[in-house]
Amino acid sequence: MHRIAAQPFEFPFQPDRIALVVIDMQRDFIEPGGFGASLGNDVGLLQAILPTVERLLHGFRAAGLPIFHTRECHLPDLSDCPPAKRLRGAPALRIGDAGPMGRVLIAGQPGADIVPALAPLPGEVVIDKPGKGAFYATALGEMLTGLGIRQLVFAGVTTEVCVQTTMREANDRGYDCLIATDATESYFPAFKAAAIDMIIAQGGIVGWAATTDQILEALDD
Ligand code: TIU
């Protein structure tokens, strides 16, 4: 049995059953002028994890393990965007509005693309999702089942919104879930810390947490 040093205890790593899920590393969340900035957030905080996510991607690629990328985005006619999501609050730009990176959070627009440094390679799956969770209204669950995947390593943004929502969805579906603590980030450092604390509390009520180095060390073995 392979193991990854993790919190709250070692993660029982099964190399033939594990995949990496990189959540929403999109220009709309990470670059100025996108959705994240329109909500009043400092996107600079998120840019800091790009090299770490890249290292994690390289580790999974070198080990020949499956990689899934997600993008939060909507159809151009907004038919998959509930008014409750689009109209809430008073952002500088709403979903679907024209901004400096095209229409905000719309599939096919420059802002919805994954940042160039983390661009998916051929053979890696890209899941477009209308919700915060990657299982809701997508084929992710069926694809993972088809590949026999039972364990998921999570990276991406933001920790307490799309990463945590997806991790909770996966946990309820029976996956062993591990979050890479230095390959995820929030616009709110306290929320990132709290989300990770919540995941590993109560004997790993949602899953495990480990650093990228701890995960890569196990992949190297
Ligand atoms: N991807 C994701 O986390 N979507 C968000 O809207 N996050 C915020 O923190 N706003």
PDB file of N, CA and C and ligand atoms in Angstrom, residues 23-24 26 29 35-36 39 41 72 129 132 157-163 186-188, ligand 1:
ATOM      1  N   ILE A  23      -9.322  22.797 -10.452  1.00  0.00           N
ATOM      2  CA  ILE A  23     -10.576  23.539 -10.504  1.00  0.00           C
ATOM      3  C   ILE A  23     -10.371  24.987 -10.973  1.00  0.00           C
ATOM      4  N   ASP A  24     -10.977  25.353 -12.073  1.00  0.00           N
ATOM      5  CA  ASP A  24     -11.257  26.735 -12.476  1.00  0.00           C
ATOM      6  C   ASP A  24     -10.055  27.683 -12.469  1.00  0.00           C
ATOM      7  N   GLN A  26      -8.908  29.731 -14.328  1.00  0.00           N
ATOM      8  CA  GLN A  26      -9.300  30.505 -15.513  1.00  0.00           C
ATOM      9  C   GLN A  26      -8.872  31.960 -15.400  1.00  0.00           C
ATOM     10  N   PHE A  29     -10.860  34.327 -13.171  1.00  0.00           N
ATOM     11  CA  PHE A  29     -10.664  34.387 -11.722  1.00  0.00           C
ATOM     12  C   PHE A  29      -9.294  34.920 -11.338  1.00  0.00           C
ATOM     13  N   PHE A  35     -14.167  37.952 -13.875  1.00  0.00           N
ATOM     14  CA  PHE A  35     -15.282  37.781 -12.937  1.00  0.00           C
ATOM     15  C   PHE A  35     -14.841  38.015 -11.490  1.00  0.00           C
ATOM     16  N   GLY A  36     -13.700  37.429 -11.110  1.00  0.00           N
ATOM     17  CA  GLY A  36     -13.232  37.568  -9.727  1.00  0.00           C
ATOM     18  C   GLY A  36     -13.009  39.023  -9.362  1.00  0.00           C
ATOM     19  N   LEU A  39     -16.112  41.138  -8.821  1.00  0.00           N
ATOM     20  CA  LEU A  39     -16.769  40.977  -7.515  1.00  0.00           C
ATOM     21  C   LEU A  39     -16.053  41.773  -6.425  1.00  0.00           C
ATOM     22  N   ASN A  41     -12.614  41.523  -5.803  1.00  0.00           N
ATOM     23  CA  ASN A  41     -11.520  40.771  -5.206  1.00  0.00           C
ATOM     24  C   ASN A  41     -10.148  41.184  -5.742  1.00  0.00           C
ATOM     25  N   GLU A  72     -15.554  27.115 -14.758  1.00  0.00           N
ATOM     26  CA  GLU A  72     -16.895  27.622 -14.452  1.00  0.00           C
ATOM     27  C   GLU A  72     -17.275  28.585 -15.570  1.00  0.00           C
ATOM     28  N   LYS A 129     -18.537  23.689 -16.409  1.00  0.00           N
ATOM     29  CA  LYS A 129     -19.569  23.485 -15.387  1.00  0.00           C
ATOM     30  C   LYS A 129     -20.310  24.781 -15.111  1.00  0.00           C
ATOM     31  N   LYS A 132     -20.901  25.797  -8.989  1.00  0.00           N
ATOM     32  CA  LYS A 132     -19.649  25.838  -8.227  1.00  0.00           C
ATOM     33  C   LYS A 132     -19.074  24.423  -8.120  1.00  0.00           C
ATOM     34  N   VAL A 157      -8.951  27.015  -7.709  1.00  0.00           N
ATOM     35  CA  VAL A 157      -9.559  28.154  -7.017  1.00  0.00           C
ATOM     36  C   VAL A 157     -11.084  28.146  -7.150  1.00  0.00           C
ATOM     37  N   THR A 158     -11.745  28.827  -6.200  1.00  0.00           N
ATOM     38  CA  THR A 158     -11.180  29.246  -4.929  1.00  0.00           C
ATOM     39  C   THR A 158     -11.443  28.163  -3.892  1.00  0.00           C
ATOM     40  N   THR A 159     -10.608  28.130  -2.864  1.00  0.00           N
ATOM     41  CA  THR A 159     -10.646  27.006  -1.925  1.00  0.00           C
ATOM     42  C   THR A 159     -12.034  26.784  -1.340  1.00  0.00           C
ATOM     43  N   GLU A 160     -12.648  27.858  -0.858  1.00  0.00           N
ATOM     44  CA  GLU A 160     -13.894  27.662  -0.100  1.00  0.00           C
ATOM     45  C   GLU A 160     -15.135  27.695  -0.998  1.00  0.00           C
ATOM     46  N   VAL A 161     -14.965  28.054  -2.276  1.00  0.00           N
ATOM     47  CA  VAL A 161     -16.141  28.104  -3.158  1.00  0.00           C
ATOM     48  C   VAL A 161     -16.109  26.851  -4.051  1.00  0.00           C
ATOM     49  N   CYS A 162     -15.470  26.924  -5.221  1.00  0.00           N
ATOM     50  CA  CYS A 162     -15.593  25.797  -6.161  1.00  0.00           C
ATOM     51  C   CYS A 162     -14.800  24.562  -5.744  1.00  0.00           C
ATOM     52  N   VAL A 163     -13.653  24.744  -5.085  1.00  0.00           N
ATOM     53  CA  VAL A 163     -12.878  23.563  -4.669  1.00  0.00           C
ATOM     54  C   VAL A 163     -13.623  22.829  -3.554  1.00  0.00           C
ATOM     55  N   SER A 186      -7.589  31.286  -2.100  1.00  0.00           N
ATOM     56  CA  SER A 186      -8.840  32.032  -1.964  1.00  0.00           C
ATOM     57  C   SER A 186      -8.532  33.518  -2.045  1.00  0.00           C
ATOM     58  N   TYR A 187      -9.533  34.326  -2.348  1.00  0.00           N
ATOM     59  CA  TYR A 187      -9.378  35.775  -2.237  1.00  0.00           C
ATOM     60  C   TYR A 187      -9.323  36.190  -0.764  1.00  0.00           C
ATOM     61  N   PHE A 188      -9.691  35.251   0.130  1.00  0.00           N
ATOM     62  CA  PHE A 188      -9.760  35.532   1.569  1.00  0.00           C
ATOM     63  C   PHE A 188      -8.904  34.495   2.305  1.00  0.00           C
TER      64      PHE A 188
HETATM   65  N1  TIU B   1     -14.355  28.899  -9.124  1.00  0.00           N
HETATM   66  C1  TIU B   1     -14.883  29.531  -8.092  1.00  0.00           C
HETATM   67  O1  TIU B   1     -14.454  29.365  -6.957  1.00  0.00           O
HETATM   68  N2  TIU B   1     -15.909  30.456  -8.374  1.00  0.00           N
HETATM   69  C2  TIU B   1     -16.164  31.560  -7.613  1.00  0.00           C
HETATM   70  O2  TIU B   1     -17.080  32.312  -7.917  1.00  0.00           O
HETATM   71  N3  TIU B   1     -15.332  31.815  -6.556  1.00  0.00           N
HETATM   72  C3  TIU B   1     -15.319  32.901  -5.753  1.00  0.00           C
HETATM   73  O3  TIU B   1     -14.593  32.881  -4.756  1.00  0.00           O
HETATM   74  N4  TIU B   1     -16.039  33.965  -6.072  1.00  0.00           N
END
